[in-house]
mmCIF file of C-alpha atoms in Angstrom:
data_model
loop_
_atom_site.group_PDB
_atom_site.id
_atom_site.type_symbol
_atom_site.label_atom_id
_atom_site.label_comp_id
_atom_site.label_asym_id
_atom_site.label_seq_id
_atom_site.Cartn_x
_atom_site.Cartn_y
_atom_site.Cartn_z
ATOM 1 C CA MET A 184 -14.754 43.203 -1.894
ATOM 2 C CA THR A 185 -16.438 41.629 1.127
ATOM 3 C CA PHE A 186 -15.415 38.235 2.520
ATOM 4 C CA THR A 187 -18.747 36.807 1.325
ATOM 5 C CA ALA A 188 -18.175 38.124 -2.182
ATOM 6 C CA GLN A 189 -14.631 36.824 -2.216
ATOM 7 C CA ALA A 190 -15.834 33.367 -1.120
ATOM 8 C CA SER A 191 -18.541 33.410 -3.775
ATOM 9 C CA LEU A 192 -16.007 34.384 -6.458
ATOM 10 C CA SER A 193 -13.611 31.643 -5.294
ATOM 11 C CA ARG A 194 -16.367 29.050 -5.529
ATOM 12 C CA ARG A 195 -17.286 30.202 -9.049
ATOM 13 C CA LEU A 196 -13.651 30.076 -10.159
ATOM 14 C CA ALA A 197 -13.272 26.579 -8.691
ATOM 15 C CA VAL A 198 -16.378 25.407 -10.521
ATOM 16 C CA LEU A 199 -15.126 26.934 -13.778
ATOM 17 C CA SER A 200 -11.722 25.279 -13.292
ATOM 18 C CA LEU A 201 -13.286 21.865 -12.718
ATOM 19 C CA ALA A 202 -15.604 22.391 -15.658
ATOM 20 C CA GLY A 203 -12.596 23.223 -17.824
ATOM 21 C CA LEU A 204 -10.800 20.050 -16.759
ATOM 22 C CA ALA A 205 -13.916 17.983 -17.404
ATOM 23 C CA ALA A 206 -14.348 19.571 -20.820
ATOM 24 C CA SER A 207 -10.718 18.863 -21.669
ATOM 25 C CA ALA A 208 -11.108 15.230 -20.616
ATOM 26 C CA THR A 209 -14.312 14.883 -22.641
ATOM 27 C CA LEU A 210 -12.617 16.413 -25.681
ATOM 28 C CA ALA A 211 -9.699 13.997 -25.324
ATOM 29 C CA GLN A 212 -12.111 11.091 -25.008
ATOM 30 C CA ASN A 213 -13.810 12.031 -28.255
ATOM 31 C CA SER A 214 -10.874 13.436 -30.241
ATOM 32 C CA GLY A 215 -8.618 10.411 -30.575
ATOM 33 C CA TYR A 216 -5.858 11.965 -28.453
ATOM 34 C CA GLU A 217 -2.758 9.764 -28.232
ATOM 35 C CA PRO A 218 0.118 10.394 -25.784
ATOM 36 C CA GLN A 219 3.751 10.527 -26.838
ATOM 37 C CA ARG A 220 6.341 8.353 -25.109
ATOM 38 C CA GLY A 221 8.501 10.546 -22.863
ATOM 39 C CA GLN A 222 6.023 13.409 -22.666
ATOM 40 C CA ALA A 223 6.236 15.495 -19.492
ATOM 41 C CA GLY A 224 3.703 15.080 -16.707
ATOM 42 C CA LYS A 225 3.252 16.780 -13.350
ATOM 43 C CA ASP A 226 6.065 14.897 -11.588
ATOM 44 C CA VAL A 227 7.226 12.253 -14.079
ATOM 45 C CA ILE A 228 7.507 11.679 -17.795
ATOM 46 C CA TRP A 229 5.127 9.156 -19.333
ATOM 47 C CA ILE A 230 6.584 5.784 -20.282
ATOM 48 C CA PRO A 231 4.068 2.983 -20.978
ATOM 49 C CA THR A 232 4.327 -0.127 -18.817
ATOM 50 C CA PRO A 233 4.861 -3.332 -20.864
ATOM 51 C CA ASP A 234 1.904 -5.726 -20.887
ATOM 52 C CA GLU A 235 3.904 -8.542 -19.287
ATOM 53 C CA THR A 236 4.929 -6.196 -16.450
ATOM 54 C CA VAL A 237 1.317 -5.158 -15.863
ATOM 55 C CA THR A 238 0.201 -8.781 -15.693
ATOM 56 C CA ARG A 239 2.981 -9.694 -13.265
ATOM 57 C CA MET A 240 2.163 -6.719 -11.011
ATOM 58 C CA LEU A 241 -1.439 -7.838 -10.701
ATOM 59 C CA GLN A 242 -0.463 -11.499 -10.280
ATOM 60 C CA MET A 243 1.897 -10.658 -7.410
ATOM 61 C CA ALA A 244 -0.852 -8.650 -5.731
ATOM 62 C CA GLU A 245 -3.142 -11.680 -6.169
ATOM 63 C CA VAL A 246 -5.922 -9.431 -7.443
ATOM 64 C CA GLN A 247 -9.409 -10.918 -7.097
ATOM 65 C CA PRO A 248 -12.877 -9.782 -8.245
ATOM 66 C CA THR A 249 -13.530 -8.599 -4.675
ATOM 67 C CA ASP A 250 -10.569 -6.200 -4.765
ATOM 68 C CA ARG A 251 -10.593 -2.439 -5.205
ATOM 69 C CA VAL A 252 -7.511 -1.425 -7.188
ATOM 70 C CA PHE A 253 -6.207 2.149 -7.304
ATOM 71 C CA ASP A 254 -3.516 2.978 -9.852
ATOM 72 C CA LEU A 255 -1.620 6.136 -8.854
ATOM 73 C CA GLY A 256 -0.522 8.170 -11.855
ATOM 74 C CA SER A 257 -2.549 5.952 -14.163
ATOM 75 C CA GLY A 258 -1.342 7.442 -17.473
ATOM 76 C CA ASP A 259 -3.039 5.661 -20.377
ATOM 77 C CA GLY A 260 -5.057 3.497 -17.967
ATOM 78 C CA LYS A 261 -3.685 0.081 -18.926
ATOM 79 C CA ILE A 262 -3.060 -1.169 -15.355
ATOM 80 C CA ALA A 263 -6.546 -0.321 -14.117
ATOM 81 C CA ILE A 264 -8.127 -1.701 -17.290
ATOM 82 C CA ALA A 265 -6.144 -4.954 -16.991
ATOM 83 C CA ALA A 266 -7.204 -5.309 -13.333
ATOM 84 C CA ALA A 267 -10.825 -5.263 -14.458
ATOM 85 C CA ARG A 268 -10.541 -7.179 -17.752
ATOM 86 C CA GLU A 269 -8.117 -9.923 -16.663
ATOM 87 C CA PHE A 270 -8.859 -10.220 -12.936
ATOM 88 C CA GLY A 271 -12.446 -8.982 -12.565
ATOM 89 C CA ALA A 272 -11.631 -6.286 -9.999
ATOM 90 C CA ARG A 273 -13.084 -2.813 -9.693
ATOM 91 C CA ALA A 274 -10.397 -0.237 -10.424
ATOM 92 C CA THR A 275 -9.808 3.499 -10.265
ATOM 93 C CA GLY A 276 -7.054 5.412 -12.018
ATOM 94 C CA LEU A 277 -5.863 8.723 -10.564
ATOM 95 C CA GLU A 278 -4.138 10.870 -13.191
ATOM 96 C CA TYR A 279 -3.231 14.573 -13.187
ATOM 97 C CA ASN A 280 -3.366 15.073 -16.970
ATOM 98 C CA PRO A 281 -7.011 15.471 -18.070
ATOM 99 C CA ASP A 282 -6.149 14.436 -21.639
ATOM 100 C CA MET A 283 -4.862 11.118 -20.299
ATOM 101 C CA VAL A 284 -8.036 10.744 -18.239
ATOM 102 C CA GLY A 285 -10.138 11.144 -21.356
ATOM 103 C CA LEU A 286 -7.966 8.689 -23.275
ATOM 104 C CA SER A 287 -8.206 6.141 -20.443
ATOM 105 C CA ASN A 288 -11.987 6.381 -20.281
ATOM 106 C CA ARG A 289 -12.161 5.847 -24.030
ATOM 107 C CA ARG A 290 -9.940 2.766 -23.777
ATOM 108 C CA ALA A 291 -11.982 1.384 -20.883
ATOM 109 C CA GLN A 292 -15.094 1.626 -23.060
ATOM 110 C CA GLU A 293 -13.297 -0.054 -25.964
ATOM 111 C CA ALA A 294 -12.172 -2.861 -23.616
ATOM 112 C CA GLY A 295 -15.742 -3.383 -22.377
ATOM 113 C CA VAL A 296 -14.921 -2.630 -18.727
ATOM 114 C CA ALA A 297 -16.298 0.896 -18.340
ATOM 115 C CA ASP A 298 -18.723 -0.476 -15.731
ATOM 116 C CA LYS A 299 -15.793 -1.608 -13.545
ATOM 117 C CA VAL A 300 -13.202 1.108 -14.159
ATOM 118 C CA GLN A 301 -13.214 4.839 -13.581
ATOM 119 C CA PHE A 302 -10.512 7.432 -14.149
ATOM 120 C CA ARG A 303 -10.330 10.709 -12.236
ATOM 121 C CA GLN A 304 -8.275 13.839 -12.730
ATOM 122 C CA ALA A 305 -6.457 14.163 -9.394
ATOM 123 C CA ASP A 306 -3.253 14.914 -7.543
ATOM 124 C CA ILE A 307 -2.293 11.599 -5.941
ATOM 125 C CA PHE A 308 -0.995 13.374 -2.823
ATOM 126 C CA GLN A 309 -4.361 15.065 -2.295
ATOM 127 C CA ALA A 310 -6.728 12.314 -3.447
ATOM 128 C CA ASP A 311 -8.426 9.811 -1.148
ATOM 129 C CA PHE A 312 -7.555 6.227 -2.072
ATOM 130 C CA SER A 313 -8.004 4.810 1.438
ATOM 131 C CA SER A 314 -10.639 2.320 0.234
ATOM 132 C CA ALA A 315 -8.066 0.478 -1.911
ATOM 133 C CA THR A 316 -7.151 -3.123 -1.197
ATOM 134 C CA VAL A 317 -4.464 -2.962 -3.913
ATOM 135 C CA VAL A 318 -2.364 0.091 -4.849
ATOM 136 C CA THR A 319 -0.265 0.095 -8.022
ATOM 137 C CA MET A 320 2.210 2.689 -9.273
ATOM 138 C CA TYR A 321 4.942 3.497 -11.761
ATOM 139 C CA LEU A 322 6.376 6.676 -10.325
ATOM 140 C CA LEU A 323 9.871 7.652 -9.116
ATOM 141 C CA PRO A 324 11.747 6.747 -5.912
ATOM 142 C CA ALA A 325 11.312 10.201 -4.340
ATOM 143 C CA LEU A 326 7.571 10.100 -5.039
ATOM 144 C CA ASN A 327 7.318 6.590 -3.581
ATOM 145 C CA LEU A 328 8.974 7.873 -0.406
ATOM 146 C CA ARG A 329 6.474 10.745 -0.179
ATOM 147 C CA LEU A 330 3.626 8.243 -0.567
ATOM 148 C CA ARG A 331 4.941 5.859 2.087
ATOM 149 C CA PRO A 332 3.364 7.619 5.129
ATOM 150 C CA LEU A 333 -0.018 7.604 3.350
ATOM 151 C CA LEU A 334 0.293 3.897 2.623
ATOM 152 C CA PHE A 335 0.997 3.102 6.277
ATOM 153 C CA LYS A 336 -2.329 4.701 7.217
ATOM 154 C CA MET A 337 -4.179 2.164 5.079
ATOM 155 C CA ALA A 338 -5.773 -1.047 6.301
ATOM 156 C CA PRO A 339 -3.307 -3.811 7.236
ATOM 157 C CA GLY A 340 -2.986 -6.274 4.402
ATOM 158 C CA THR A 341 -3.323 -3.675 1.643
ATOM 159 C CA ARG A 342 -1.059 -4.797 -1.201
ATOM 160 C CA VAL A 343 1.255 -2.223 -2.764
ATOM 161 C CA VAL A 344 2.953 -2.919 -6.103
ATOM 162 C CA SER A 345 5.534 -0.682 -7.771
ATOM 163 C CA HIS A 346 7.025 -0.962 -11.234
ATOM 164 C CA SER A 347 10.803 -0.326 -11.308
ATOM 165 C CA PHE A 348 11.206 1.662 -8.078
ATOM 166 C CA THR A 349 11.441 0.747 -4.393
ATOM 167 C CA MET A 350 10.251 2.365 -1.142
ATOM 168 C CA GLY A 351 13.575 3.312 0.406
ATOM 169 C CA ASP A 352 14.479 1.035 3.316
ATOM 170 C CA TRP A 353 11.050 -0.637 3.390
ATOM 171 C CA THR A 354 12.116 -4.080 2.132
ATOM 172 C CA PRO A 355 9.683 -5.630 -0.377
ATOM 173 C CA ASP A 356 7.961 -8.923 0.436
ATOM 174 C CA GLU A 357 8.392 -10.162 -3.142
ATOM 175 C CA THR A 358 10.245 -9.092 -6.270
ATOM 176 C CA ALA A 359 10.207 -10.098 -9.925
ATOM 177 C CA ARG A 360 11.707 -9.153 -13.263
ATOM 178 C CA ALA A 361 9.087 -8.923 -15.996
ATOM 179 C CA GLY A 362 9.548 -7.272 -19.344
ATOM 180 C CA TYR A 363 12.306 -4.691 -18.966
ATOM 181 C CA GLY A 364 11.374 -3.631 -15.417
ATOM 182 C CA ASP A 365 11.541 -4.877 -11.859
ATOM 183 C CA VAL A 366 8.359 -5.354 -9.861
ATOM 184 C CA TYR A 367 8.127 -4.933 -6.073
ATOM 185 C CA LEU A 368 5.354 -6.021 -3.716
ATOM 186 C CA TRP A 369 4.684 -4.966 -0.136
ATOM 187 C CA HIS A 370 1.873 -5.742 2.329
ATOM 188 C CA VAL A 371 0.945 -2.900 4.665
ATOM 189 C CA PRO A 372 1.590 -4.403 8.118
ATOM 190 C CA ALA A 373 -0.476 -3.999 11.265
ATOM 191 C CA ASN A 374 1.303 -2.338 14.166
ATOM 192 C CA ALA A 375 2.179 -5.073 16.672
ATOM 193 C CA SER A 376 4.765 -3.038 18.568
ATOM 194 C CA GLY A 377 4.656 -2.444 22.301
ATOM 195 C CA ASN A 378 4.047 -4.383 25.499
ATOM 196 C CA TRP A 379 1.396 -7.091 25.686
ATOM 197 C CA LYS A 380 -0.130 -9.364 28.319
ATOM 198 C CA LEU A 381 -0.449 -12.896 26.931
ATOM 199 C CA THR A 382 -3.069 -15.288 28.327
ATOM 200 C CA GLY A 383 -4.802 -18.474 27.198
ATOM 201 C CA ALA A 384 -6.165 -21.831 28.314
ATOM 202 C CA GLY A 385 -3.246 -24.013 29.402
ATOM 203 C CA LEU A 386 -0.700 -21.278 28.702
ATOM 204 C CA PRO A 387 1.609 -19.798 31.300
ATOM 205 C CA GLU A 388 0.861 -16.071 31.578
ATOM 206 C CA ALA A 389 3.580 -13.944 30.009
ATOM 207 C CA ALA A 390 4.470 -10.326 29.337
ATOM 208 C CA LEU A 391 5.446 -9.799 25.703
ATOM 209 C CA SER A 392 7.610 -6.976 24.390
ATOM 210 C CA ILE A 393 7.602 -6.558 20.603
ATOM 211 C CA ALA A 394 9.708 -4.184 18.512
ATOM 212 C CA GLN A 395 8.726 -3.576 14.882
ATOM 213 C CA ARG A 396 10.257 -1.801 11.900
ATOM 214 C CA TYR A 397 7.993 -2.044 8.869
ATOM 215 C CA GLN A 398 7.156 -5.808 8.675
ATOM 216 C CA VAL A 399 10.210 -6.970 10.649
ATOM 217 C CA LEU A 400 9.556 -8.093 14.243
ATOM 218 C CA SER A 401 11.738 -8.921 17.222
ATOM 219 C CA GLY A 402 10.937 -9.348 20.866
ATOM 220 C CA ASP A 403 10.803 -11.485 23.945
ATOM 221 C CA ALA A 404 8.536 -12.772 26.691
ATOM 222 C CA VAL A 405 8.957 -12.647 30.464
ATOM 223 C CA PHE A 406 7.693 -15.491 32.674
ATOM 224 C CA GLY A 407 8.482 -14.289 36.188
ATOM 225 C CA GLU A 408 12.284 -14.216 36.302
ATOM 226 C CA LEU A 409 12.717 -16.044 32.984
ATOM 227 C CA ARG A 410 13.141 -14.042 29.792
ATOM 228 C CA ALA A 411 12.846 -15.862 26.444
ATOM 229 C CA SER A 412 13.118 -14.497 22.922
ATOM 230 C CA LEU A 413 10.356 -14.864 20.365
ATOM 231 C CA VAL A 414 11.283 -17.491 17.780
ATOM 232 C CA ARG A 415 11.074 -16.456 14.101
ATOM 233 C CA PRO A 416 8.440 -13.736 14.629
ATOM 234 C CA ARG A 417 6.738 -12.497 11.479
ATOM 235 C CA ILE A 418 3.817 -10.356 10.377
ATOM 236 C CA THR A 419 2.046 -10.162 7.021
ATOM 237 C CA GLY A 420 -0.751 -7.638 6.955
ATOM 238 C CA ALA A 421 -2.691 -8.330 10.158
ATOM 239 C CA GLN A 422 -1.528 -11.947 10.455
ATOM 240 C CA ILE A 423 1.146 -12.513 13.103
ATOM 241 C CA GLY A 424 3.092 -15.627 14.031
ATOM 242 C CA PHE A 425 5.890 -16.467 16.454
ATOM 243 C CA GLY A 426 7.316 -19.302 18.518
ATOM 244 C CA LEU A 427 7.865 -19.158 22.272
ATOM 245 C CA ARG A 428 9.499 -21.665 24.631
ATOM 246 C CA ASP A 429 7.764 -21.759 28.018
ATOM 247 C CA PRO A 430 9.425 -22.290 31.448
ATOM 248 C CA LYS A 431 8.997 -26.093 31.089
ATOM 249 C CA GLY A 432 10.958 -26.055 27.844
ATOM 250 C CA GLN A 433 7.965 -26.652 25.568
ATOM 251 C CA LEU A 434 7.986 -24.750 22.309
ATOM 252 C CA TRP A 435 4.615 -23.178 21.496
ATOM 253 C CA GLN A 436 3.676 -21.828 18.083
ATOM 254 C CA PHE A 437 1.324 -18.829 18.023
ATOM 255 C CA GLU A 438 -0.725 -17.866 14.961
ATOM 256 C CA GLY A 439 -3.074 -14.938 15.288
ATOM 257 C CA LYS A 440 -4.467 -11.661 14.031
ATOM 258 C CA VAL A 441 -3.637 -8.154 15.207
ATOM 259 C CA ASP A 442 -6.725 -5.995 15.694
ATOM 260 C CA GLY A 443 -5.695 -2.693 17.218
ATOM 261 C CA ALA A 444 -4.686 -3.307 20.834
ATOM 262 C CA ARG A 445 -5.682 -6.982 20.759
ATOM 263 C CA ILE A 446 -4.195 -10.155 19.260
ATOM 264 C CA THR A 447 -6.268 -13.331 19.116
ATOM 265 C CA GLY A 448 -5.506 -16.726 17.660
ATOM 266 C CA THR A 449 -4.429 -20.276 18.345
ATOM 267 C CA ALA A 450 -1.350 -21.642 20.156
ATOM 268 C CA THR A 451 -0.125 -25.166 19.480
ATOM 269 C CA ARG A 452 2.660 -27.445 20.696
ATOM 270 C CA PRO A 453 3.855 -30.770 19.252
ATOM 271 C CA GLY A 454 1.377 -33.601 19.705
ATOM 272 C CA GLN A 455 -1.255 -31.417 21.367
ATOM 273 C CA ALA A 456 -4.471 -29.796 20.184
ATOM 274 C CA GLY A 457 -4.396 -26.054 19.725
ATOM 275 C CA VAL A 458 -5.740 -23.712 22.382
ATOM 276 C CA PRO A 459 -7.041 -20.153 21.955
ATOM 277 C CA PHE A 460 -4.883 -17.297 23.160
ATOM 278 C CA GLU A 461 -5.282 -13.570 23.582
ATOM 279 C CA ALA A 462 -2.804 -10.741 24.046
ATOM 280 C CA ARG A 463 -3.751 -7.218 25.026
ATOM 281 C CA ARG A 464 -1.497 -4.203 24.654
ATOM 282 C CA THR A 465 -0.670 -2.622 28.002
ATOM 283 C CA GLY A 466 0.662 0.705 26.738
ATOM 284 C CA GLU A 467 1.072 2.713 23.572
ATOM 285 C CA ALA A 468 2.259 1.359 20.242
ATOM 286 C CA ALA A 469 5.474 2.766 18.774
ATOM 287 C CA PRO A 470 5.734 4.093 15.200
ATOM 288 C CA ILE A 471 6.791 1.302 12.837
ATOM 289 C CA ALA A 472 7.703 3.594 9.923
ATOM 290 C CA PRO A 473 9.226 7.073 9.564
ATOM 291 C CA THR A 474 6.944 10.013 10.244
ATOM 292 C CA THR A 475 5.646 12.122 7.375
ATOM 293 C CA ALA A 476 8.275 14.777 8.087
ATOM 294 C CA ALA A 477 11.076 12.187 8.091
ATOM 295 C CA ALA A 478 9.798 10.639 4.857
ATOM 296 C CA GLU A 479 9.611 14.068 3.197
ATOM 297 C CA GLN A 480 13.177 14.780 4.304
ATOM 298 C CA GLU A 481 14.340 11.414 2.954
ATOM 299 C CA ALA A 482 12.556 12.061 -0.347
ATOM 300 C CA SER A 483 14.102 15.537 -0.633
ATOM 301 C CA ALA A 484 17.567 14.172 0.102
ATOM 302 C CA PHE A 485 17.115 11.457 -2.522
ATOM 303 C CA ALA A 486 15.880 13.943 -5.128
ATOM 304 C CA ALA A 487 18.826 16.240 -4.411
ATOM 305 C CA SER A 488 21.338 13.403 -4.706
ATOM 306 C CA THR A 489 19.965 12.292 -8.090
ATOM 307 C CA ALA A 490 19.885 15.859 -9.427
ATOM 308 C CA ARG A 491 23.647 16.304 -9.006
#
């Protein structure tokens, strides 16, 4: 068989495979298929999320009508449907089981939100959900660890909510107990690491050095021969804040936004009006989270430890 013929055959087989999945989903949508608690899936068994847990997940993410919610491993579709019905957001469920996809589409129609919600048969590790502003999941710890490098490629400020399971050593920004499960929330942080040149009207020029691990910052500033630590530095999404005491002993408070290699915002000191400031990165940023290979190794180690 020639290469052209092989390619043509591969394309036809791919089309037939997709058609089969679509037909299965359509059949499930029309046949009244109902899942069984504990049934096996691709990587997890299916356990429905309690309604009160779903509501709390979406509340913690502060879902708004302007949001785009992606539910990874969407199962029966209840999280995506609730995001649309209760919070007015547009939502997409990614689910490997085509029968579940069909069931979810049927339930979205019954809930009157089929115009806001779609469900797709997909492998979450291959699918593109980069347009999400909110990501929800009820997976397993090892799967969360595998997802972590993908999440850190998303826009700063993207909210990530997990039912029951954490993200390894990435500390959540907020936790709750709702129903019988724990809920964890993270904000994908901008990368503020590296060396920066700080300037602004009325500000003494300084060289900043910032270290970052996930959303935890530390660092200092150099004014000539004086070195001073940043005071209570923090970052949430792209929003950064820190205090800094200048050579005259005045404590300035900086509030700004990280945009790539530039930070802009306002600096204030007690009793004075705020002044604009700017910082520009003078070198390369450092990784703020484990690489994909490191995350995969961590996930494999975790899976092996739980299998024993």
